[in-house]
C-alpha positions as a LaTeX table, in Angstrom:
\begin{tabular}{lrrr}
\hline
Residue & $x$ (\AA) & $y$ (\AA) & $z$ (\AA) \\
\hline
Met1 & 17.87 & 16.15 & 82.03 \\
Asn2 & 19.81 & 12.91 & 81.39 \\
Tyr3 & 22.03 & 12.15 & 78.41 \\
Lys4 & 19.27 & 10.23 & 76.65 \\
His5 & 16.94 & 13.22 & 76.70 \\
Leu6 & 19.80 & 15.53 & 75.65 \\
Leu7 & 20.56 & 13.38 & 72.58 \\
Ile8 & 16.91 & 13.33 & 71.56 \\
Leu9 & 16.73 & 17.14 & 71.90 \\
Leu10 & 19.89 & 17.62 & 69.83 \\
Ser11 & 18.52 & 15.29 & 67.12 \\
Ile12 & 15.31 & 17.33 & 66.92 \\
Val13 & 17.27 & 20.58 & 66.61 \\
Ile14 & 19.49 & 19.16 & 63.85 \\
Val15 & 16.55 & 17.78 & 61.85 \\
Ser16 & 14.67 & 21.07 & 62.20 \\
Ser17 & 17.64 & 23.09 & 61.01 \\
Cys18 & 18.11 & 20.77 & 58.00 \\
Lys19 & 14.47 & 21.23 & 56.98 \\
Asn20 & 14.85 & 25.00 & 57.00 \\
Glu21 & 18.06 & 25.00 & 54.94 \\
Thr22 & 17.68 & 25.40 & 51.15 \\
Tyr23 & 20.10 & 24.36 & 48.42 \\
Ser24 & 20.62 & 25.63 & 44.89 \\
Leu25 & 22.63 & 24.30 & 41.99 \\
Thr26 & 25.61 & 26.52 & 41.29 \\
Lys27 & 27.75 & 24.53 & 38.87 \\
Ile28 & 27.71 & 21.41 & 36.70 \\
Glu29 & 30.99 & 19.80 & 35.81 \\
Gly30 & 31.67 & 17.07 & 33.30 \\
Lys31 & 34.38 & 15.67 & 31.15 \\
Lys32 & 34.56 & 13.89 & 27.83 \\
Ile33 & 35.34 & 10.17 & 28.02 \\
Thr34 & 36.38 & 8.90 & 24.62 \\
Ile35 & 35.49 & 5.31 & 23.78 \\
Thr36 & 38.22 & 3.68 & 21.73 \\
Asp37 & 39.41 & 0.20 & 20.83 \\
Thr38 & 42.41 & 0.52 & 23.13 \\
Leu39 & 40.60 & $-1.28$ & 25.93 \\
Ala40 & 42.24 & $-4.65$ & 26.34 \\
Ile41 & 40.12 & $-7.75$ & 25.79 \\
Asp42 & 39.68 & $-9.86$ & 28.89 \\
Pro43 & 40.95 & $-13.29$ & 27.78 \\
Asp44 & 38.67 & $-15.20$ & 30.16 \\
Ile45 & 35.54 & $-13.40$ & 28.99 \\
Asp46 & 36.58 & $-13.72$ & 25.35 \\
Ala47 & 37.18 & $-17.45$ & 25.76 \\
Tyr48 & 33.75 & $-17.84$ & 27.35 \\
Ile49 & 31.83 & $-16.09$ & 24.57 \\
Lys50 & 33.93 & $-17.46$ & 21.69 \\
Pro51 & 31.83 & $-20.61$ & 21.03 \\
Phe52 & 28.62 & $-18.56$ & 21.08 \\
Arg53 & 30.11 & $-16.01$ & 18.69 \\
Glu54 & 31.33 & $-18.70$ & 16.31 \\
Ser55 & 27.97 & $-20.49$ & 16.34 \\
Leu56 & 26.11 & $-17.22$ & 15.68 \\
Asn57 & 28.42 & $-16.27$ & 12.82 \\
Lys58 & 27.99 & $-19.71$ & 11.28 \\
Asp59 & 24.20 & $-19.33$ & 11.33 \\
Met60 & 24.30 & $-15.74$ & 10.06 \\
Asn61 & 26.63 & $-16.65$ & 7.17 \\
Thr62 & 24.50 & $-19.55$ & 5.95 \\
Val63 & 23.82 & $-19.07$ & 2.22 \\
Leu64 & 20.09 & $-19.13$ & 1.41 \\
Ser65 & 19.80 & $-17.77$ & $-2.13$ \\
Tyr66 & 21.56 & $-15.70$ & $-4.78$ \\
Ala67 & 21.05 & $-12.14$ & $-6.09$ \\
Pro68 & 22.07 & $-11.58$ & $-9.74$ \\
Glu69 & 22.15 & $-7.80$ & $-9.25$ \\
Thr70 & 22.34 & $-5.22$ & $-6.46$ \\
Tyr71 & 18.96 & $-3.84$ & $-5.43$ \\
Thr72 & 18.24 & $-0.67$ & $-3.44$ \\
Lys73 & 15.09 & 1.03 & $-2.23$ \\
Asn74 & 15.94 & 4.07 & $-4.34$ \\
Asp75 & 15.88 & 2.36 & $-7.73$ \\
Gly76 & 12.30 & 3.35 & $-8.61$ \\
Asp77 & 9.86 & 6.23 & $-8.21$ \\
Leu78 & 6.71 & 4.45 & $-7.04$ \\
Asn79 & 7.80 & 0.81 & $-6.83$ \\
Thr80 & 11.21 & $-0.77$ & $-6.43$ \\
Ala81 & 12.53 & $-4.24$ & $-7.09$ \\
Ile82 & 13.57 & $-4.78$ & $-3.47$ \\
Gly83 & 10.24 & $-3.42$ & $-2.18$ \\
Asn84 & 8.32 & $-5.68$ & $-4.56$ \\
Leu85 & 10.43 & $-8.61$ & $-3.40$ \\
Met86 & 9.64 & $-7.91$ & 0.24 \\
Ala87 & 5.89 & $-7.49$ & $-0.33$ \\
Asp88 & 5.67 & $-10.59$ & $-2.54$ \\
Ala89 & 7.62 & $-12.63$ & 0.02 \\
Val90 & 5.19 & $-11.60$ & 2.77 \\
Met91 & 2.25 & $-12.50$ & 0.52 \\
Gln92 & 3.65 & $-15.91$ & $-0.43$ \\
Glu93 & 4.84 & $-16.95$ & 3.01 \\
Ser94 & 2.07 & $-15.58$ & 5.23 \\
Asn95 & $-0.99$ & $-16.43$ & 3.14 \\
Pro96 & $-0.83$ & $-20.21$ & 3.85 \\
Ile97 & $-0.72$ & $-19.45$ & 7.58 \\
Phe98 & $-3.67$ & $-17.06$ & 7.34 \\
Asn99 & $-5.66$ & $-19.42$ & 5.12 \\
Lys100 & $-5.14$ & $-22.36$ & 7.46 \\
Arg101 & $-6.41$ & $-20.35$ & 10.43 \\
Thr102 & $-9.32$ & $-18.54$ & 8.79 \\
Gly103 & $-10.17$ & $-20.22$ & 5.48 \\
Asn104 & $-9.66$ & $-16.84$ & 3.77 \\
Asn105 & $-6.85$ & $-15.55$ & 1.58 \\
Ile106 & $-4.82$ & $-12.37$ & 1.87 \\
Asp107 & $-5.90$ & $-9.94$ & $-0.85$ \\
Met108 & $-3.01$ & $-7.51$ & $-0.68$ \\
Val109 & 0.12 & $-6.53$ & 1.23 \\
Leu110 & 1.20 & $-3.03$ & 2.27 \\
Leu111 & 4.54 & $-2.37$ & 3.97 \\
Asn112 & 6.57 & 0.81 & 4.42 \\
His113 & 9.43 & 2.08 & 2.31 \\
Gly114 & 11.35 & 3.22 & 5.38 \\
Gly115 & 11.36 & $-0.33$ & 6.76 \\
Ile116 & 13.91 & $-1.39$ & 4.14 \\
Arg117 & 17.15 & $-0.67$ & 5.97 \\
Ser118 & 19.84 & $-1.94$ & 3.63 \\
Ile119 & 20.63 & $-2.71$ & 0.02 \\
Leu120 & 20.50 & $-6.27$ & $-1.25$ \\
Ser121 & 23.96 & $-6.78$ & $-2.72$ \\
Lys122 & 24.78 & $-8.88$ & $-5.75$ \\
Gly123 & 25.98 & $-12.33$ & $-4.75$ \\
Asn124 & 25.08 & $-14.80$ & $-2.06$ \\
Ile125 & 22.08 & $-14.01$ & 0.13 \\
Thr126 & 22.67 & $-15.13$ & 3.70 \\
Thr127 & 20.73 & $-15.07$ & 6.95 \\
Arg128 & 22.72 & $-11.95$ & 7.78 \\
Thr129 & 21.30 & $-10.32$ & 4.65 \\
Gly130 & 17.79 & $-10.73$ & 6.01 \\
Phe131 & 18.74 & $-9.11$ & 9.32 \\
Glu132 & 20.45 & $-6.22$ & 7.53 \\
Ile133 & 17.45 & $-5.49$ & 5.29 \\
Met134 & 14.92 & $-5.91$ & 8.10 \\
Pro135 & 16.60 & $-5.41$ & 11.51 \\
Phe136 & 13.33 & $-4.58$ & 13.25 \\
Glu137 & 11.16 & $-7.10$ & 15.08 \\
Asn138 & 8.02 & $-6.10$ & 13.18 \\
Ser139 & 5.41 & $-8.85$ & 12.98 \\
Ile140 & 2.86 & $-9.53$ & 10.26 \\
Val141 & $-0.78$ & $-8.79$ & 11.01 \\
Val142 & $-3.77$ & $-9.14$ & 8.69 \\
Val143 & $-6.44$ & $-6.45$ & 8.86 \\
Ala144 & $-9.97$ & $-6.88$ & 7.48 \\
Leu145 & $-10.92$ & $-3.66$ & 5.68 \\
Lys146 & $-14.05$ & $-2.69$ & 3.77 \\
Gly147 & $-13.95$ & $-0.99$ & 0.38 \\
Pro148 & $-14.06$ & 2.59 & 1.79 \\
Gln149 & $-10.97$ & 1.88 & 3.91 \\
Ile150 & $-9.17$ & 0.47 & 0.85 \\
Asp151 & $-10.05$ & 3.74 & $-0.91$ \\
Ser152 & $-8.44$ & 5.60 & 2.00 \\
Leu153 & $-5.40$ & 3.35 & 1.66 \\
Thr154 & $-4.99$ & 4.08 & $-2.05$ \\
Thr155 & $-5.53$ & 7.81 & $-1.45$ \\
Tyr156 & $-2.78$ & 7.71 & 1.16 \\
Leu157 & $-0.39$ & 6.08 & $-1.35$ \\
Ser158 & $-1.22$ & 8.61 & $-4.06$ \\
Arg159 & $-0.49$ & 11.50 & $-1.70$ \\
Ala160 & 2.61 & 9.95 & $-0.14$ \\
Lys161 & 4.27 & 9.58 & $-3.58$ \\
Arg162 & 6.67 & 7.01 & $-2.11$ \\
Pro163 & 7.41 & 3.46 & $-3.22$ \\
His164 & 5.82 & 1.76 & $-0.22$ \\
Pro165 & 6.02 & $-2.01$ & $-0.95$ \\
Ile166 & 2.70 & $-3.45$ & $-2.12$ \\
Ser167 & 1.51 & $-6.77$ & $-3.51$ \\
Gly168 & $-1.94$ & $-7.69$ & $-4.85$ \\
Leu169 & $-2.77$ & $-4.03$ & $-5.48$ \\
Gln170 & $-2.34$ & $-2.25$ & $-8.81$ \\
Leu171 & $-2.48$ & 1.53 & $-8.61$ \\
Thr172 & $-2.19$ & 3.99 & $-11.51$ \\
Leu173 & $-1.83$ & 7.75 & $-11.09$ \\
Asp174 & $-2.04$ & 10.55 & $-13.64$ \\
Lys175 & 0.53 & 13.31 & $-14.00$ \\
Asn176 & $-1.11$ & 15.19 & $-11.11$ \\
Tyr177 & $-0.90$ & 12.12 & $-8.83$ \\
Ser178 & $-4.64$ & 11.57 & $-8.95$ \\
Ile179 & $-5.81$ & 7.96 & $-9.02$ \\
Thr180 & $-7.01$ & 6.81 & $-12.44$ \\
Glu181 & $-7.22$ & 3.10 & $-11.62$ \\
Ala182 & $-7.08$ & 0.99 & $-8.48$ \\
Leu183 & $-7.39$ & $-2.78$ & $-8.68$ \\
Val184 & $-7.18$ & $-5.48$ & $-6.04$ \\
Asn185 & $-6.60$ & $-8.93$ & $-7.49$ \\
Asn186 & $-7.14$ & $-7.33$ & $-10.93$ \\
Lys187 & $-10.66$ & $-6.19$ & $-10.02$ \\
Pro188 & $-12.05$ & $-2.73$ & $-9.13$ \\
Ile189 & $-12.50$ & $-2.07$ & $-5.44$ \\
Asp190 & $-15.95$ & $-3.15$ & $-4.19$ \\
Lys191 & $-17.21$ & $-0.86$ & $-1.41$ \\
Asp192 & $-19.22$ & $-3.70$ & 0.16 \\
Lys193 & $-16.48$ & $-6.32$ & 0.10 \\
Thr194 & $-14.14$ & $-7.18$ & 2.97 \\
Tyr195 & $-10.49$ & $-7.24$ & 1.96 \\
Tyr196 & $-7.74$ & $-8.91$ & 3.97 \\
Val197 & $-4.65$ & $-6.72$ & 4.02 \\
Ala198 & $-1.34$ & $-7.98$ & 5.40 \\
Thr199 & 0.88 & $-5.34$ & 6.96 \\
Asn200 & 3.11 & $-5.03$ & 10.00 \\
Asp201 & 2.21 & $-4.14$ & 13.57 \\
Tyr202 & 4.00 & $-0.78$ & 13.36 \\
Leu203 & 1.84 & 0.40 & 10.45 \\
Tyr204 & $-1.32$ & $-1.06$ & 11.95 \\
Asn205 & $-0.75$ & 1.12 & 15.00 \\
Gly206 & $-0.56$ & 4.26 & 12.84 \\
Gly207 & 3.10 & 4.28 & 11.84 \\
Asp208 & 3.95 & 6.51 & 8.85 \\
Gly209 & 0.53 & 8.12 & 9.27 \\
Met210 & $-1.38$ & 5.04 & 8.06 \\
Arg211 & $-4.41$ & 5.67 & 10.27 \\
Phe212 & $-6.86$ & 3.93 & 7.93 \\
Phe213 & $-6.01$ & 0.55 & 9.50 \\
Gln214 & $-7.76$ & 1.45 & 12.75 \\
Thr215 & $-11.22$ & 1.41 & 11.14 \\
Asn216 & $-11.44$ & $-2.33$ & 10.54 \\
Asp217 & $-13.70$ & $-5.34$ & 10.88 \\
Ser218 & $-11.12$ & $-7.53$ & 12.60 \\
Leu219 & $-7.41$ & $-8.07$ & 13.22 \\
Tyr220 & $-5.44$ & $-11.30$ & 12.89 \\
Val221 & $-2.01$ & $-11.57$ & 14.51 \\
Leu222 & 0.07 & $-14.22$ & 12.75 \\
Asn223 & 3.01 & $-14.25$ & 15.21 \\
Tyr224 & 5.28 & $-14.25$ & 12.18 \\
Lys225 & 7.95 & $-11.61$ & 11.63 \\
Ile226 & 8.53 & $-9.78$ & 8.34 \\
Arg227 & 12.18 & $-10.82$ & 8.47 \\
Asn228 & 11.32 & $-14.48$ & 8.98 \\
Ala229 & 8.98 & $-14.41$ & 5.99 \\
Met230 & 11.84 & $-13.07$ & 3.87 \\
Leu231 & 14.27 & $-15.69$ & 5.16 \\
Asp232 & 11.76 & $-18.48$ & 4.49 \\
Tyr233 & 11.26 & $-17.10$ & 0.99 \\
Phe234 & 15.02 & $-17.00$ & 0.33 \\
Lys235 & 15.34 & $-20.63$ & 1.42 \\
Lys236 & 12.87 & $-21.69$ & $-1.27$ \\
Val237 & 14.25 & $-19.62$ & $-4.15$ \\
Asp238 & 17.63 & $-20.49$ & $-5.62$ \\
Thr239 & 18.03 & $-17.17$ & $-7.47$ \\
Ile240 & 15.81 & $-14.17$ & $-6.80$ \\
Lys241 & 14.45 & $-12.19$ & $-9.76$ \\
Pro242 & 12.78 & $-9.03$ & $-8.42$ \\
Val243 & 11.78 & $-6.36$ & $-10.94$ \\
Ile244 & 10.19 & $-2.93$ & $-11.10$ \\
Asp245 & 6.76 & $-3.50$ & $-12.66$ \\
Asn246 & 3.39 & $-1.81$ & $-13.14$ \\
Arg247 & 1.89 & $-2.43$ & $-9.70$ \\
Phe248 & 2.26 & 1.25 & $-8.79$ \\
Ile249 & 2.92 & 3.66 & $-11.66$ \\
Gln250 & 2.28 & 7.17 & $-12.89$ \\
Thr251 & 1.22 & 7.89 & $-16.44$ \\
Lys252 & 2.57 & 10.94 & $-18.25$ \\
\hline
\end{tabular}
């Protein structure tokens, strides 16, 4: 047997022995690494990103409008000023886009209360304000729903008992949270009519349990973000004046 054959034989023996050997985990070790601000800034990297940071801050701090008061999503039981503002902004800014594409108008808007992520503070409203209130990349979609699906939508709202932002819909509940009146564009819901409901892609896909969107006639994707609709609205309005109104109320 030459050396070449000997090496091949030894390799086979080693591989075979490795296959037969088993391993088991006996101990896991770790240590806490605290992240602090003591890490020194690299001057070269900082100098490189400085112009980008300054340009971004300039854009984010651009003043778009003014808020005479501070508004939060907790300032009402079934509708809030900031939620009404968001829903109305989506209605006003997205309807021209939808109308131009389809020849139809949006009948109502439904967003989610949890999507409002910050207060709207008294004072100047900037681009940064829009990103703070709506940091998500949710886009506006319009869903064509028949009357029975709108009934499911209103039933959902009555059971949720939360101030989900709405526009174009007026909903009245009694003391037991049963629906006593539901109007779209100031008219009772027609079971045979198709209604165009603007919402966001998260809710359309069943977010917050809003499964009624999936039974629909058609879907229109506007490629227009909720946040951008708000920013466009702020640019057109010198001073915002959102209020809590009667669009979603409970009678005593």
